[in-house]
Amino acid sequence: MERINFDDERDKITKLSRKDFVASNLTDSFEDDFYVNPLFNKAEQIGEIDGYSVFFNPRGFYFYWNKETEYLLESWLTFPAYPYGW
C-alpha cells in the first residue's frame, strides 16, 4: 500500500496550476438525490458544463451534477483531509 506524504499533498495547492490541482483531487461517481441534495445547502452557481450548473459551496468544495444520469463530479479544496466540518 502506498503511503501519502501529507506535506507533498499540501504543497500541491501552491505548486500546481489550477488545472493540474483540480485534476489531482477531482472525483467522479454516480449518486442519487439522497447524496447530492445536501451539497446544495449554501452552494451558489459559478458556471456550467454542457448546460448543467457547476456549484461552489463555502464548506470547501465545488461540484457538477447531471440529474438525469446522476453523474457527479466533485472536488474538495481540503483534499486529502476530511471535508471542512467533519
GROMACS .gro file of N, CA and C in nm:
model
  258
    1MET      N    1   0.084  -0.118   0.000
    1MET     CA    2   0.000   0.000   0.000
    1MET      C    3   0.089   0.125   0.000
    2GLU      N    4   0.056   0.218  -0.087
    2GLU     CA    5   0.133   0.342  -0.098
    2GLU      C    6   0.095   0.439   0.013
    3ARG      N    7   0.194   0.497   0.077
    3ARG     CA    8   0.169   0.595   0.183
    3ARG      C    9   0.161   0.734   0.123
    4ILE      N   10   0.073   0.814   0.178
    4ILE     CA   11   0.056   0.952   0.132
    4ILE      C   12   0.144   1.042   0.216
    5ASN      N   13   0.223   1.125   0.150
    5ASN     CA   14   0.301   1.227   0.219
    5ASN      C   15   0.215   1.353   0.223
    6PHE      N   16   0.162   1.385   0.340
    6PHE     CA   17   0.068   1.496   0.351
    6PHE      C   18   0.132   1.631   0.320
    7ASP      N   19   0.262   1.645   0.347
    7ASP     CA   20   0.330   1.770   0.312
    7ASP      C   21   0.333   1.789   0.160
    8ASP      N   22   0.360   1.681   0.088
    8ASP     CA   23   0.359   1.688  -0.059
    8ASP      C   24   0.220   1.723  -0.111
    9GLU      N   25   0.118   1.663  -0.051
    9GLU     CA   26  -0.019   1.693  -0.094
    9GLU      C   27  -0.054   1.838  -0.067
   10ARG      N   28  -0.016   1.889   0.049
   10ARG     CA   29  -0.044   2.029   0.084
   10ARG      C   30   0.030   2.123  -0.011
   11ASP      N   31   0.153   2.088  -0.049
   11ASP     CA   32   0.231   2.172  -0.139
   11ASP      C   33   0.169   2.184  -0.278
   12LYS      N   34   0.087   2.088  -0.316
   12LYS     CA   35   0.022   2.094  -0.447
   12LYS      C   36  -0.063   2.220  -0.462
   13ILE      N   37  -0.116   2.270  -0.351
   13ILE     CA   38  -0.202   2.389  -0.356
   13ILE      C   39  -0.127   2.507  -0.415
   14THR      N   40   0.000   2.523  -0.380
   14THR     CA   41   0.077   2.638  -0.429
   14THR      C   42   0.165   2.606  -0.549
   15LYS      N   43   0.199   2.480  -0.570
   15LYS     CA   44   0.292   2.445  -0.677
   15LYS      C   45   0.225   2.409  -0.810
   16LEU      N   46   0.104   2.357  -0.805
   16LEU     CA   47   0.037   2.314  -0.928
   16LEU      C   48  -0.044   2.428  -0.988
   17SER      N   49  -0.063   2.422  -1.120
   17SER     CA   50  -0.155   2.515  -1.184
   17SER      C   51  -0.296   2.481  -1.138
   18ARG      N   52  -0.389   2.571  -1.159
   18ARG     CA   53  -0.528   2.543  -1.120
   18ARG      C   54  -0.579   2.416  -1.188
   19LYS      N   55  -0.550   2.405  -1.317
   19LYS     CA   56  -0.597   2.289  -1.393
   19LYS      C   57  -0.541   2.159  -1.335
   20ASP      N   58  -0.411   2.158  -1.307
   20ASP     CA   59  -0.349   2.037  -1.253
   20ASP      C   60  -0.395   2.007  -1.110
   21PHE      N   61  -0.419   2.113  -1.032
   21PHE     CA   62  -0.467   2.092  -0.895
   21PHE      C   63  -0.606   2.028  -0.897
   22VAL      N   64  -0.692   2.079  -0.984
   22VAL     CA   65  -0.826   2.021  -0.996
   22VAL      C   66  -0.817   1.875  -1.037
   23ALA      N   67  -0.733   1.846  -1.135
   23ALA     CA   68  -0.718   1.708  -1.182
   23ALA      C   69  -0.667   1.616  -1.070
   24SER      N   70  -0.589   1.671  -0.978
   24SER     CA   71  -0.532   1.588  -0.872
   24SER      C   72  -0.633   1.552  -0.762
   25ASN      N   73  -0.744   1.625  -0.752
   25ASN     CA   74  -0.839   1.593  -0.645
   25ASN      C   75  -0.984   1.586  -0.691
   26LEU      N   76  -1.006   1.572  -0.819
   26LEU     CA   77  -1.142   1.560  -0.873
   26LEU      C   78  -1.187   1.414  -0.867
   27THR      N   79  -1.306   1.392  -0.814
   27THR     CA   80  -1.361   1.257  -0.811
   27THR      C   81  -1.491   1.254  -0.891
   28ASP      N   82  -1.521   1.141  -0.949
   28ASP     CA   83  -1.647   1.126  -1.021
   28ASP      C   84  -1.716   0.999  -0.973
   29SER      N   85  -1.848   1.005  -0.977
   29SER     CA   86  -1.929   0.891  -0.933
   29SER      C   87  -2.071   0.910  -0.982
   30PHE      N   88  -2.153   0.811  -0.962
   30PHE     CA   89  -2.296   0.821  -0.991
   30PHE      C   90  -2.368   0.821  -0.858
   31GLU      N   91  -2.436   0.932  -0.828
   31GLU     CA   92  -2.501   0.949  -0.698
   31GLU      C   93  -2.644   0.996  -0.717
   32ASP      N   94  -2.732   0.950  -0.629
   32ASP     CA   95  -2.872   0.991  -0.637
   32ASP      C   96  -2.898   1.114  -0.550
   33ASP      N   97  -3.025   1.158  -0.548
   33ASP     CA   98  -3.065   1.278  -0.474
   33ASP      C   99  -3.024   1.271  -0.327
   34PHE      N  100  -3.033   1.155  -0.267
   34PHE     CA  101  -3.004   1.140  -0.124
   34PHE      C  102  -2.865   1.191  -0.090
   35TYR      N  103  -2.767   1.160  -0.174
   35TYR     CA  104  -2.630   1.204  -0.151
   35TYR      C  105  -2.610   1.349  -0.194
   36VAL      N  106  -2.665   1.387  -0.307
   36VAL     CA  107  -2.636   1.517  -0.368
   36VAL      C  108  -2.712   1.633  -0.305
   37ASN      N  109  -2.836   1.614  -0.265
   37ASN     CA  110  -2.916   1.726  -0.213
   37ASN      C  111  -2.847   1.805  -0.103
   38PRO      N  112  -2.782   1.742  -0.005
   38PRO     CA  113  -2.714   1.821   0.098
   38PRO      C  114  -2.600   1.908   0.043
   39LEU      N  115  -2.543   1.870  -0.071
   39LEU     CA  116  -2.434   1.950  -0.129
   39LEU      C  117  -2.483   2.089  -0.171
   40PHE      N  118  -2.611   2.099  -0.204
   40PHE     CA  119  -2.667   2.227  -0.249
   40PHE      C  120  -2.685   2.328  -0.136
   41ASN      N  121  -2.681   2.283  -0.010
   41ASN     CA  122  -2.700   2.373   0.104
   41ASN      C  123  -2.591   2.481   0.105
   42LYS      N  124  -2.631   2.606   0.085
   42LYS     CA  125  -2.543   2.724   0.082
   42LYS      C  126  -2.454   2.730  -0.041
   43ALA      N  127  -2.477   2.644  -0.140
   43ALA     CA  128  -2.397   2.646  -0.263
   43ALA      C  129  -2.449   2.753  -0.357
   44GLU      N  130  -2.358   2.808  -0.438
   44GLU     CA  131  -2.400   2.904  -0.539
   44GLU      C  132  -2.345   2.864  -0.675
   45GLN      N  133  -2.424   2.888  -0.778
   45GLN     CA  134  -2.384   2.852  -0.913
   45GLN      C  135  -2.269   2.941  -0.957
   46ILE      N  136  -2.162   2.880  -1.011
   46ILE     CA  137  -2.046   2.956  -1.057
   46ILE      C  138  -2.017   2.935  -1.205
   47GLY      N  139  -2.090   2.846  -1.271
   47GLY     CA  140  -2.066   2.820  -1.412
   47GLY      C  141  -2.151   2.706  -1.463
   48GLU      N  142  -2.115   2.658  -1.583
   48GLU     CA  143  -2.189   2.548  -1.645
   48GLU      C  144  -2.095   2.455  -1.720
   49ILE      N  145  -2.136   2.329  -1.730
   49ILE     CA  146  -2.072   2.230  -1.816
   49ILE      C  147  -2.184   2.168  -1.898
   50ASP      N  148  -2.180   2.184  -2.028
   50ASP     CA  149  -2.281   2.127  -2.118
   50ASP      C  150  -2.424   2.159  -2.074
   51GLY      N  151  -2.445   2.281  -2.028
   51GLY     CA  152  -2.579   2.324  -1.989
   51GLY      C  153  -2.620   2.287  -1.848
   52TYR      N  154  -2.534   2.220  -1.774
   52TYR     CA  155  -2.562   2.184  -1.634
   52TYR      C  156  -2.477   2.270  -1.542
   53SER      N  157  -2.535   2.312  -1.433
   53SER     CA  158  -2.469   2.406  -1.343
   53SER      C  159  -2.352   2.345  -1.268
   54VAL      N  160  -2.252   2.429  -1.244
   54VAL     CA  161  -2.140   2.398  -1.155
   54VAL      C  162  -2.158   2.486  -1.033
   55PHE      N  163  -2.145   2.428  -0.915
   55PHE     CA  164  -2.170   2.500  -0.790
   55PHE      C  165  -2.045   2.504  -0.704
   56PHE      N  166  -2.035   2.612  -0.625
   56PHE     CA  167  -1.932   2.622  -0.521
   56PHE      C  168  -2.002   2.628  -0.387
   57ASN      N  169  -1.952   2.551  -0.292
   57ASN     CA  170  -2.006   2.553  -0.157
   57ASN      C  171  -1.897   2.605  -0.064
   58PRO      N  172  -1.926   2.706   0.018
   58PRO     CA  173  -1.824   2.764   0.104
   58PRO      C  174  -1.770   2.667   0.211
   59ARG      N  175  -1.828   2.550   0.223
   59ARG     CA  176  -1.772   2.449   0.314
   59ARG      C  177  -1.644   2.390   0.259
   60GLY      N  178  -1.607   2.425   0.135
   60GLY     CA  179  -1.478   2.384   0.083
   60GLY      C  180  -1.480   2.291  -0.037
   61PHE      N  181  -1.584   2.300  -0.120
   61PHE     CA  182  -1.587   2.212  -0.237
   61PHE      C  183  -1.669   2.275  -0.349
   62TYR      N  184  -1.647   2.223  -0.468
   62TYR     CA  185  -1.733   2.258  -0.580
   62TYR      C  186  -1.775   2.130  -0.649
   63PHE      N  187  -1.888   2.137  -0.725
   63PHE     CA  188  -1.941   2.014  -0.784
   63PHE      C  189  -2.027   2.044  -0.905
   64TYR      N  190  -2.043   1.940  -0.985
   64TYR     CA  191  -2.130   1.938  -1.103
   64TYR      C  192  -2.213   1.811  -1.089
   65TRP      N  193  -2.344   1.822  -1.116
   65TRP     CA  194  -2.429   1.703  -1.109
   65TRP      C  195  -2.529   1.706  -1.223
   66ASN      N  196  -2.535   1.597  -1.297
   66ASN     CA  197  -2.632   1.580  -1.404
   66ASN      C  198  -2.745   1.495  -1.346
   67LYS      N  199  -2.859   1.558  -1.319
   67LYS     CA  200  -2.970   1.489  -1.252
   67LYS      C  201  -3.022   1.370  -1.334
   68GLU      N  202  -3.024   1.382  -1.467
   68GLU     CA  203  -3.078   1.273  -1.550
   68GLU      C  204  -2.992   1.147  -1.541
   69THR      N  205  -2.860   1.163  -1.546
   69THR     CA  206  -2.771   1.046  -1.543
   69THR      C  207  -2.717   1.016  -1.404
   70GLU      N  208  -2.738   1.110  -1.311
   70GLU     CA  209  -2.687   1.103  -1.174
   70GLU      C  210  -2.534   1.105  -1.169
   71TYR      N  211  -2.471   1.160  -1.274
   71TYR     CA  212  -2.325   1.169  -1.279
   71TYR      C  213  -2.281   1.291  -1.198
   72LEU      N  214  -2.188   1.269  -1.107
   72LEU     CA  215  -2.141   1.374  -1.017
   72LEU      C  216  -1.990   1.390  -1.029
   73LEU      N  217  -1.946   1.514  -1.042
   73LEU     CA  218  -1.805   1.550  -1.029
   73LEU      C  219  -1.795   1.637  -0.905
   74GLU      N  220  -1.701   1.607  -0.819
   74GLU     CA  221  -1.682   1.693  -0.703
   74GLU      C  222  -1.534   1.705  -0.670
   75SER      N  223  -1.499   1.821  -0.617
   75SER     CA  224  -1.362   1.848  -0.580
   75SER      C  225  -1.362   1.920  -0.446
   76TRP      N  226  -1.302   1.856  -0.347
   76TRP     CA  227  -1.291   1.914  -0.214
   76TRP      C  228  -1.161   1.990  -0.206
   77LEU      N  229  -1.167   2.118  -0.174
   77LEU     CA  230  -1.048   2.201  -0.163
   77LEU      C  231  -0.963   2.161  -0.043
   78THR      N  232  -1.018   2.083   0.047
   78THR     CA  233  -0.947   2.037   0.165
   78THR      C  234  -0.879   1.902   0.144
   79PHE      N  235  -0.887   1.846   0.022
   79PHE     CA  236  -0.829   1.716  -0.009
   79PHE      C  237  -0.680   1.718   0.022
   80PRO      N  238  -0.617   1.618   0.079
   80PRO     CA  239  -0.670   1.486   0.113
   80PRO      C  240  -0.725   1.476   0.255
   81ALA      N  241  -0.742   1.590   0.321
   81ALA     CA  242  -0.800   1.589   0.455
   81ALA      C  243  -0.951   1.567   0.445
   82TYR      N  244  -1.013   1.544   0.558
   82TYR     CA  245  -1.158   1.532   0.558
   82TYR      C  246  -1.222   1.665   0.521
   83PRO      N  247  -1.338   1.664   0.460
   83PRO     CA  248  -1.408   1.788   0.428
   83PRO      C  249  -1.428   1.875   0.551
   84TYR      N  250  -1.426   2.004   0.529
   84TYR     CA  251  -1.441   2.102   0.637
   84TYR      C  252  -1.566   2.072   0.718
   85GLY      N  253  -1.551   2.070   0.849
   85GLY     CA  254  -1.665   2.047   0.937
   85GLY      C  255  -1.688   1.902   0.976
   86TRP      N  256  -1.612   1.808   0.922
   86TRP     CA  257  -1.630   1.667   0.959
   86TRP      C  258  -1.556   1.640   1.087
   0.00000   0.00000   0.00000
